[in-house]
mmCIF file of C-alpha atoms and ligand atoms in Angstrom:
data_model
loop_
_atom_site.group_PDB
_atom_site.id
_atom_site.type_symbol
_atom_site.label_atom_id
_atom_site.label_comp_id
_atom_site.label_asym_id
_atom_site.label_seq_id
_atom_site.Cartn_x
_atom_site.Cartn_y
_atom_site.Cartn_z
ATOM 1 C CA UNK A 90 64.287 -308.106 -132.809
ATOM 2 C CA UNK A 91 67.265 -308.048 -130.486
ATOM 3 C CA UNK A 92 68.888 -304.678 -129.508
ATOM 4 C CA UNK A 93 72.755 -303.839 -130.284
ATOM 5 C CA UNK A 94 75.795 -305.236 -127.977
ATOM 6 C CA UNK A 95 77.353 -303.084 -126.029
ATOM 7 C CA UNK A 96 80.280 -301.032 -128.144
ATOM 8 C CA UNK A 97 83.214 -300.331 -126.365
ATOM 9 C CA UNK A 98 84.560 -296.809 -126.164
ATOM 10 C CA UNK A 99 88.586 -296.356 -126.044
ATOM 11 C CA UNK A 100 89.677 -293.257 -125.545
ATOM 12 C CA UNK A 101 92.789 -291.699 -126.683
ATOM 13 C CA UNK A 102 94.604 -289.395 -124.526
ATOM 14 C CA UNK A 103 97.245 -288.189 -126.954
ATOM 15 C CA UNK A 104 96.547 -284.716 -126.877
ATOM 16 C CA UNK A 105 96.591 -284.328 -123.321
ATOM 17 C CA UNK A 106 100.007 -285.145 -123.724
ATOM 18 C CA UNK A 107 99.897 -282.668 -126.623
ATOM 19 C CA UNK A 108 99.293 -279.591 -124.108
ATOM 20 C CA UNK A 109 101.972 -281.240 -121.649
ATOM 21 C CA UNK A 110 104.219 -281.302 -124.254
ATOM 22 C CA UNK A 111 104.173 -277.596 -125.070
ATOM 23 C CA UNK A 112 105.388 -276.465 -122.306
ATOM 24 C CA UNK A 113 108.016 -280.041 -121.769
ATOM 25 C CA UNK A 114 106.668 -280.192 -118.367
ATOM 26 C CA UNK A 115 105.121 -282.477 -116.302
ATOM 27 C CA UNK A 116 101.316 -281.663 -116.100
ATOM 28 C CA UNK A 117 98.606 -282.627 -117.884
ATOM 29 C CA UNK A 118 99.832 -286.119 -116.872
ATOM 30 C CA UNK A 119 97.736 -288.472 -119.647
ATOM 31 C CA UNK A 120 98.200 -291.129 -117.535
ATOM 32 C CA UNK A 121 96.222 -289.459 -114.650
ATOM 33 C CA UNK A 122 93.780 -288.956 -117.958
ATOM 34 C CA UNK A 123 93.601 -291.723 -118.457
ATOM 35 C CA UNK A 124 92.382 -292.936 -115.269
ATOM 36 C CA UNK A 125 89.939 -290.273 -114.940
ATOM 37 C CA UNK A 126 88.551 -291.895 -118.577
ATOM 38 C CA UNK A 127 88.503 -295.668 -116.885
ATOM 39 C CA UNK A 128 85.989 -293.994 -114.041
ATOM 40 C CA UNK A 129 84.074 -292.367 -116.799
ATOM 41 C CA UNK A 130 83.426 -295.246 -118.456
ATOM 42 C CA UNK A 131 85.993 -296.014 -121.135
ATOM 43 C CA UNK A 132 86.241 -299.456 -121.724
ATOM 44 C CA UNK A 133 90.169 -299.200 -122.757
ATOM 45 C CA UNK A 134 92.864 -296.381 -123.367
ATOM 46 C CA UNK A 135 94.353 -295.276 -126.495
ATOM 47 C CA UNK A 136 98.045 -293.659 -127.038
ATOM 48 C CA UNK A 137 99.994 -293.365 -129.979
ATOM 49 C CA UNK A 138 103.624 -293.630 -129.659
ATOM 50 C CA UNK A 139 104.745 -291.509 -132.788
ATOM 51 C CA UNK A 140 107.891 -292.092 -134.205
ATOM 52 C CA UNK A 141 108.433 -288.275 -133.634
ATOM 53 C CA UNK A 142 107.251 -288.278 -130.148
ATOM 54 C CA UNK A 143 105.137 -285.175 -130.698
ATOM 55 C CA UNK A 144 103.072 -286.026 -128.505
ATOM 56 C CA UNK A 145 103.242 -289.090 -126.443
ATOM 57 C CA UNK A 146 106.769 -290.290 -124.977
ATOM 58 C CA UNK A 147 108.428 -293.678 -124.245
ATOM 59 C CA UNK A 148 107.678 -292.824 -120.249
ATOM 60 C CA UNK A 149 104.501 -292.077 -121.514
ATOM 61 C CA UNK A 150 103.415 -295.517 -122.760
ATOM 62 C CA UNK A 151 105.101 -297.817 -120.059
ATOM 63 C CA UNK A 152 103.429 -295.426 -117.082
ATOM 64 C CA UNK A 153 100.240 -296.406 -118.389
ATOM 65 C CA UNK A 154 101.217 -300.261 -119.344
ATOM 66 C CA UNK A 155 101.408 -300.423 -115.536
ATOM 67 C CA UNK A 156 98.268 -297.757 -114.180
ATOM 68 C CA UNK A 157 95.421 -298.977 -117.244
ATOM 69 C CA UNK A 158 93.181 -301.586 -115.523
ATOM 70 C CA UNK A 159 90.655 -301.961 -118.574
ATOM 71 C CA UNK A 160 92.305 -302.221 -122.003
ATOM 72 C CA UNK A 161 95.967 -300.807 -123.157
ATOM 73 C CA UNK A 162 95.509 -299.804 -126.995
ATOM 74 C CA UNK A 163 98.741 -299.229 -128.625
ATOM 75 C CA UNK A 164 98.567 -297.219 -131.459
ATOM 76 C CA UNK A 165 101.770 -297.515 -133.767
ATOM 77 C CA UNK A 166 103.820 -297.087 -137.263
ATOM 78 C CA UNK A 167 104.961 -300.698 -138.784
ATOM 79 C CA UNK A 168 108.518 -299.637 -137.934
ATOM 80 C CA UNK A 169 110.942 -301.951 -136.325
ATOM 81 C CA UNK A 170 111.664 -299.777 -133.475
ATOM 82 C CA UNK A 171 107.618 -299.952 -132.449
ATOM 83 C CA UNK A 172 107.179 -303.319 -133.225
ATOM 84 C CA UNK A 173 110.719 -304.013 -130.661
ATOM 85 C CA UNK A 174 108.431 -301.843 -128.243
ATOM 86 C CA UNK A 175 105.138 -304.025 -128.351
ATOM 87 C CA UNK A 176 107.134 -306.782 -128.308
ATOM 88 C CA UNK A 177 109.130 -305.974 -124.646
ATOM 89 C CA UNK A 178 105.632 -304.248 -123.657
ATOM 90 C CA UNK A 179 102.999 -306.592 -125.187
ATOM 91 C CA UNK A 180 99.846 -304.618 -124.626
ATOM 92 C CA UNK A 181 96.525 -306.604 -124.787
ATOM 93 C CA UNK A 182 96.398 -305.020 -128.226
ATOM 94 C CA UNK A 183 98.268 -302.888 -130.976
ATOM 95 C CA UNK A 184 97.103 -301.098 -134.035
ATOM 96 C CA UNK A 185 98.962 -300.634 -136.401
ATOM 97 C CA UNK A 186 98.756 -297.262 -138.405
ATOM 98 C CA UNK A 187 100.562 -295.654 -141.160
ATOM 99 C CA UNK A 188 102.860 -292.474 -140.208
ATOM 100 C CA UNK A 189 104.175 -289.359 -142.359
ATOM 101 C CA UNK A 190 106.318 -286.985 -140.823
ATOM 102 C CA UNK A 191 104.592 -284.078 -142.279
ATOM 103 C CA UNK A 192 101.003 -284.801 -141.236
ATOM 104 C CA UNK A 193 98.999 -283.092 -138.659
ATOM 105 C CA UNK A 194 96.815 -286.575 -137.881
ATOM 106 C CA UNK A 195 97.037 -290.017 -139.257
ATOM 107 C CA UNK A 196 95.265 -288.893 -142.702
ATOM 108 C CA UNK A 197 94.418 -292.052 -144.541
ATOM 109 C CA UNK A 198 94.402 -295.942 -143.801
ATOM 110 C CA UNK A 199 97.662 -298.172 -143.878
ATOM 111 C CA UNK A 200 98.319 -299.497 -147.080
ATOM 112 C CA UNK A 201 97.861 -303.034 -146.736
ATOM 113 C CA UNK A 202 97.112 -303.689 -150.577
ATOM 114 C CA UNK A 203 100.584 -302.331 -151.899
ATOM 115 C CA UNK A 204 102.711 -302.998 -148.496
ATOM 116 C CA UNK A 205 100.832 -306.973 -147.885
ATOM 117 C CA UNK A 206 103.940 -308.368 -146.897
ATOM 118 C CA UNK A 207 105.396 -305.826 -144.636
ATOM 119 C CA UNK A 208 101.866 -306.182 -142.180
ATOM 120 C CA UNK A 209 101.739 -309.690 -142.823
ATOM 121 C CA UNK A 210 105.413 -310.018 -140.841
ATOM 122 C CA UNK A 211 104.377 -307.487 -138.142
ATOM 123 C CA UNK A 212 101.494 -309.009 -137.581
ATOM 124 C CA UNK A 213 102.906 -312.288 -137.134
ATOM 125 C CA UNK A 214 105.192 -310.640 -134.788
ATOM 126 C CA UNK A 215 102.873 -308.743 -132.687
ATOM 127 C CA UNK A 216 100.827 -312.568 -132.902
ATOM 128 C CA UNK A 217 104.090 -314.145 -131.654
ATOM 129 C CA UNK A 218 103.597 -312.391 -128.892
ATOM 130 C CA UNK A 219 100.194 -312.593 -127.649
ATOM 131 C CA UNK A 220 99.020 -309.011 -128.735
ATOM 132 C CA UNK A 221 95.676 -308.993 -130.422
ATOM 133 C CA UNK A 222 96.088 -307.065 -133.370
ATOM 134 C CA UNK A 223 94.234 -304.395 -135.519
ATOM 135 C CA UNK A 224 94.853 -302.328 -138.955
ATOM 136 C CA UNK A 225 93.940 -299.033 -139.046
ATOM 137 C CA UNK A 226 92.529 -299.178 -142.699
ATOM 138 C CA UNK A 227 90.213 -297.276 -145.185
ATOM 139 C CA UNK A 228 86.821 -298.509 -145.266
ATOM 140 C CA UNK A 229 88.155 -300.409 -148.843
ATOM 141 C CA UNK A 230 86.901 -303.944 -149.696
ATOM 142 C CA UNK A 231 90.182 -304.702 -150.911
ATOM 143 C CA UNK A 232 92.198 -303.420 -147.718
ATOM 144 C CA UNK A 233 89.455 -305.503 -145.510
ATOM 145 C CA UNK A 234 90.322 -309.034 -147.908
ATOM 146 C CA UNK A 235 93.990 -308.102 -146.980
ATOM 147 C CA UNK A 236 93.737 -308.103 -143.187
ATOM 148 C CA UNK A 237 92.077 -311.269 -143.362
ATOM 149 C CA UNK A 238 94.757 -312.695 -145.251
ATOM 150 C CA UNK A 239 97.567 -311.188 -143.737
ATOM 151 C CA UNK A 240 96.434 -312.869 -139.774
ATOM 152 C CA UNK A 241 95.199 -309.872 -138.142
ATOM 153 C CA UNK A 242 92.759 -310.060 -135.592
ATOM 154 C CA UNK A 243 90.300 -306.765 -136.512
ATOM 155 C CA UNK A 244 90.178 -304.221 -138.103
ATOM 156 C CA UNK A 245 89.753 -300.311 -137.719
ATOM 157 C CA UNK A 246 87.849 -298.295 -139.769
ATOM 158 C CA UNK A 247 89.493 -295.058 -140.886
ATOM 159 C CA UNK A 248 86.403 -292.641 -140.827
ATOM 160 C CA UNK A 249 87.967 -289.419 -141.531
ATOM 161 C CA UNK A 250 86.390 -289.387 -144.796
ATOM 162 C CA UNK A 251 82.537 -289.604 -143.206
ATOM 163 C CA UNK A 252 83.439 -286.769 -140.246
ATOM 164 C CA UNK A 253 84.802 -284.754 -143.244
ATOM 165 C CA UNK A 254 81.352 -285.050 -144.907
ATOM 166 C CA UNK A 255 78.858 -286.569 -142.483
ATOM 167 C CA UNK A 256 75.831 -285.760 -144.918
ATOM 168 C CA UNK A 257 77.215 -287.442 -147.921
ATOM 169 C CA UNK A 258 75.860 -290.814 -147.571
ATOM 170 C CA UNK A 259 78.246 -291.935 -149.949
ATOM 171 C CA UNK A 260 81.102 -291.810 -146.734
ATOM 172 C CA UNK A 261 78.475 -293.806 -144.517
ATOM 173 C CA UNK A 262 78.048 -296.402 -146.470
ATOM 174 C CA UNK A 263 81.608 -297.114 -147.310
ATOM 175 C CA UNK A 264 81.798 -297.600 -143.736
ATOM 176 C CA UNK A 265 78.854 -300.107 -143.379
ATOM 177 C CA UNK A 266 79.760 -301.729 -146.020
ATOM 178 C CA UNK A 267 83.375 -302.477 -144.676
ATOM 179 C CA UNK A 268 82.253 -303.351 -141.390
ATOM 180 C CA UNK A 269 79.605 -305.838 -143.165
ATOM 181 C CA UNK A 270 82.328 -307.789 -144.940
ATOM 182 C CA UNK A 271 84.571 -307.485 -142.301
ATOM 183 C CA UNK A 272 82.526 -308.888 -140.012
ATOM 184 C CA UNK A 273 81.413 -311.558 -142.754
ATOM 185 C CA UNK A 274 84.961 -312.346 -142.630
ATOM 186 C CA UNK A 275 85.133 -313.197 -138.730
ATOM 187 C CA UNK A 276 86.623 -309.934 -138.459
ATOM 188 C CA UNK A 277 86.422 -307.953 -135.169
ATOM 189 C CA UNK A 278 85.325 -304.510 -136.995
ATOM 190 C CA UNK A 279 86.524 -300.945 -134.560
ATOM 191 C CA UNK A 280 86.486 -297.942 -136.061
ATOM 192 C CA UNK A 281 87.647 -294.008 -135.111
ATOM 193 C CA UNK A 282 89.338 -290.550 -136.352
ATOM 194 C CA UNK A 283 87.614 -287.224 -136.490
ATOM 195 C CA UNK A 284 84.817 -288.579 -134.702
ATOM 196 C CA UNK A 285 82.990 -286.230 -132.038
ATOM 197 C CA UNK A 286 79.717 -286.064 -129.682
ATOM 198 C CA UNK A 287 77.976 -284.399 -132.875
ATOM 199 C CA UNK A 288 78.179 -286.909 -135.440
ATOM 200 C CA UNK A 289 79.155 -290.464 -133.576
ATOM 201 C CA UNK A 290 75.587 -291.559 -133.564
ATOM 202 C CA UNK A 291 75.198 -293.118 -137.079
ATOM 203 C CA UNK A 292 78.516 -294.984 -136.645
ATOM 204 C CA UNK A 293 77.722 -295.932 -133.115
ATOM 205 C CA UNK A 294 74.362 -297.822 -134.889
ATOM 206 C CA UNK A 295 76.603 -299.693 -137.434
ATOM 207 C CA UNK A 296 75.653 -302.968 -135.768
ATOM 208 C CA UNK A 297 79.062 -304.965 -136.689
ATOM 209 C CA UNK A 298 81.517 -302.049 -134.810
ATOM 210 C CA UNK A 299 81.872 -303.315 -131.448
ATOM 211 C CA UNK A 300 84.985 -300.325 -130.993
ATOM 212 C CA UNK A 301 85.193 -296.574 -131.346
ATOM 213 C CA UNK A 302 88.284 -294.980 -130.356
ATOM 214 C CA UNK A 303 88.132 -291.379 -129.558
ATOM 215 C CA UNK A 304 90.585 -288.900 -129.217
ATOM 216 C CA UNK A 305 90.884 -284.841 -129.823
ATOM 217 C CA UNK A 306 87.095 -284.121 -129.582
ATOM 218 C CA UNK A 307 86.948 -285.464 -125.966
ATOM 219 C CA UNK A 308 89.837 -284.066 -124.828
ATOM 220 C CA UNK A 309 89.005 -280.957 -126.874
ATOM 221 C CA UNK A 310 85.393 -280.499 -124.807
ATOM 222 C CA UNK A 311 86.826 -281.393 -121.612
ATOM 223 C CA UNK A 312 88.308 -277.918 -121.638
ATOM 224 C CA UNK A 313 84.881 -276.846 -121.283
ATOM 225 C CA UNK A 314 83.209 -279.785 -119.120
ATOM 226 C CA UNK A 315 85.973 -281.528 -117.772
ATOM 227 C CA UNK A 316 86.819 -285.250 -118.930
ATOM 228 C CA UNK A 317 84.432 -287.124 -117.126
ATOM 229 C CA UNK A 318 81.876 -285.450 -118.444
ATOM 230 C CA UNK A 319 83.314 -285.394 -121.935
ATOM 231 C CA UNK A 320 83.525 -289.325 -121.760
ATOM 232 C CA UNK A 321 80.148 -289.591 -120.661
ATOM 233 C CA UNK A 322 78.983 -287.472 -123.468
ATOM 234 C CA UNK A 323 80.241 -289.762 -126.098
ATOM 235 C CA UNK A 324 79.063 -292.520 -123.729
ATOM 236 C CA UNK A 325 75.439 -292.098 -124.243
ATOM 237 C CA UNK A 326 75.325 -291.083 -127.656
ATOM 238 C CA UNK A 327 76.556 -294.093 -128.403
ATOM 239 C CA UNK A 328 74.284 -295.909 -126.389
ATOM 240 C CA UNK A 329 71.492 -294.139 -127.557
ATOM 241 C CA UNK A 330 72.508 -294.458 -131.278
ATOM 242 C CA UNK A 331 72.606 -298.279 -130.678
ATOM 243 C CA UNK A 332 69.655 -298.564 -128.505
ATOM 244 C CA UNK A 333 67.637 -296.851 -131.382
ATOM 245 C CA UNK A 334 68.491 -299.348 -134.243
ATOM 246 C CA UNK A 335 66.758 -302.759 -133.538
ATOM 247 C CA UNK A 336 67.451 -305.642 -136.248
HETATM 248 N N1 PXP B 6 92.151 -294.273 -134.365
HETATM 249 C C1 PXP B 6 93.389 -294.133 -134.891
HETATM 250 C C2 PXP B 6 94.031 -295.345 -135.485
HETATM 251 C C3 PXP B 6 94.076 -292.903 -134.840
HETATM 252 O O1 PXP B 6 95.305 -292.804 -135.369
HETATM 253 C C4 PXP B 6 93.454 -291.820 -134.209
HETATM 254 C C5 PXP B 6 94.175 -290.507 -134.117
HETATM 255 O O2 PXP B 6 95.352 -290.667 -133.434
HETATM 256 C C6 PXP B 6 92.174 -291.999 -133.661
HETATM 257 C C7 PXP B 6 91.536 -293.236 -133.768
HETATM 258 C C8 PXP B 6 91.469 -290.922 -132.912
HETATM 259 O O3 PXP B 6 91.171 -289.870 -133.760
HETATM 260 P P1 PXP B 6 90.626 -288.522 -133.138
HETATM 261 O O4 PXP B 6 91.705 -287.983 -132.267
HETATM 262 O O5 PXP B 6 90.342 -287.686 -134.322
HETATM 263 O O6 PXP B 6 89.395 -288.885 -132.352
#
C-alpha cells in the first residue's frame, strides 16, 4: 500500500488575458499571473495561443517563454503557423488541440482517428525539435491507440464530458479507463477542461494522471480570493483526493 505521486498542477492563465483583452490594454498582465501561480504552487503554466488571438497574443507567449521558471505549456491548433511558432520558441512542451472558430472553449478532443496523419507529421515536428508533446484527446480507446502510434509523448484527457455530468459515473470511468490504457501504453496520461475546486477530487485520485491543467475556474475564484489563494485551493484538493486513495 503505497500512496499516490505527486500530480502536477499547470495552470492556465488565458483568461486573465481574456479581461486584458477587453479593454486592449495592458493590465491584467498574465505573465505577472503567471508568476504569482509559480509562488502558489503551480508546477508549470498554461497559454493557448489561438489562431484568433482572442485571448492570448504573440507578445503574450514569448514574455512568458522568457519569465516561466517551472514548466512552459503551449497549448495550440495543428496549424502550420503554430507549429512555425513552437518550432522558433520550443517550449519544454506543446499540446496540441483542435480549434473552431465559432466555439466558446475547446469543446471536444482532436481527432486523431480520422486526421492520423496530419498529428503524426506535427508531432514529428514538434519531436524534431525537442518539445515533449501531448494530444488533447477524448477519453476514447481508439484516440489513446492513435497517440501511441502516431510518436507522441502523453496524452491529455478531455474531461469536459465528466464536469458536464460529474454524477454520471458513466463520464468517470471513461476517464479511468483511458488513463489505464494509456498508461499501459507507456503513456504519460494529463488531463483538464471544465475542471474546478468542486469536482477535481475524483480525477485528482485517478492514480495514472500525473497532470491537471486548470484554467477559467481559478482565475474565475481569484476574483473573489485572489490567485494565490485560488491555486492553493485546487492545490490541496488534489492532494487530498490523492492522499485518500491508497493502492
Ligand atoms: N486543457 C486544454 C487542452 C484546454 O484547451 C483547456 C482550455 O483552454 C484547458 C485544459 C483548461 O480548461 P479550463 O479553462 O476549463 O480549466
Amino acid at each position: 500500500m503505497t500512496s499516490l505521486r505527486y500530480q502536477r498542477l499547470y495552470v492556465n492563465i488565458d483568461h486573465v488575458a481574456t479581461v486584458r483583452q477587453a479593454r486592449r490594454s495592458r493590465e491584467p498582465d498574465p505573465v505577472a499571473a503567471a508568476l504569482l501561480c509559480e509562488r502558489a504552487g503551480a508546477d508549470g503554466i498554461t497559454a493557448h495561443l489561438r489562431e484568433d488571438r482572442r485571448h492570448v497574443q504573440d507578445e503574450d507567449i514569448h514574455r512568458l517563454a522568457a519569465a516561466v521558471s517551472t514548466v512552459l505549456n503551449l497549448e495550440c491548433a495543428l496549424t502550420d503557423e503554430m507549429l512555425a511558432l513552437a518550432e522558433t520558441l520550443r517550449p519544454p512542451q506543446v499540446t496540441l488541440v483542435p480549434e473552431r472558430r465559432e466555439e466558446v472553449t475547446t469543446e471536444g478532443g482532436l481527432d486523431v482517428v480520422g486526421h492520423e496523419g496530419a498529428v503524426r507529421s506535427a508531432v514529428a515536428r514538434l519531436k524534431r525539435g525537442g518539445v515533449r508533446t501531448s494530444l488533447f484527446i477524448d477519453p476514447d480507446p481508439a484516440a489513446v491507440r492513435v497517440a501511441l502510434a502516431v510518436g507522441a509523448d502523453a496524452i491529455e484527457l478531455h474531461t469536459g464530458r465528466y464536469a458536464h455530468a460529474p454524477s454520471d459515473p458513466a463520464t468517470l470511468r471513461a476517464l479511468r479507463d483511458a488513463a489505464q490504457l494509456g498508461a499501459s501504453l507507456g503513456l504519460a496520461v494529463h488531463a483538464g477542461h471544465g475542471l474546478s475546486v468542486d469536482n477535481v477530487r475524483p480525477v485528482a485520485a485517478i492514480p495514472e494522471i500525473e497532470e491537471l491543467n486548470i484554467g477559467h475556474a481559478i482565475i474565475g475564484r481569484a476574483i473573489f480570493v485572489g490567485l494565490d489563494a485560488a491555486v492553493r485551493e485546487v492545490r490541496s484538493a488534489m492532494d487530498e483526493a490523492r492522499a485518500a486513495h491508497r493502492y
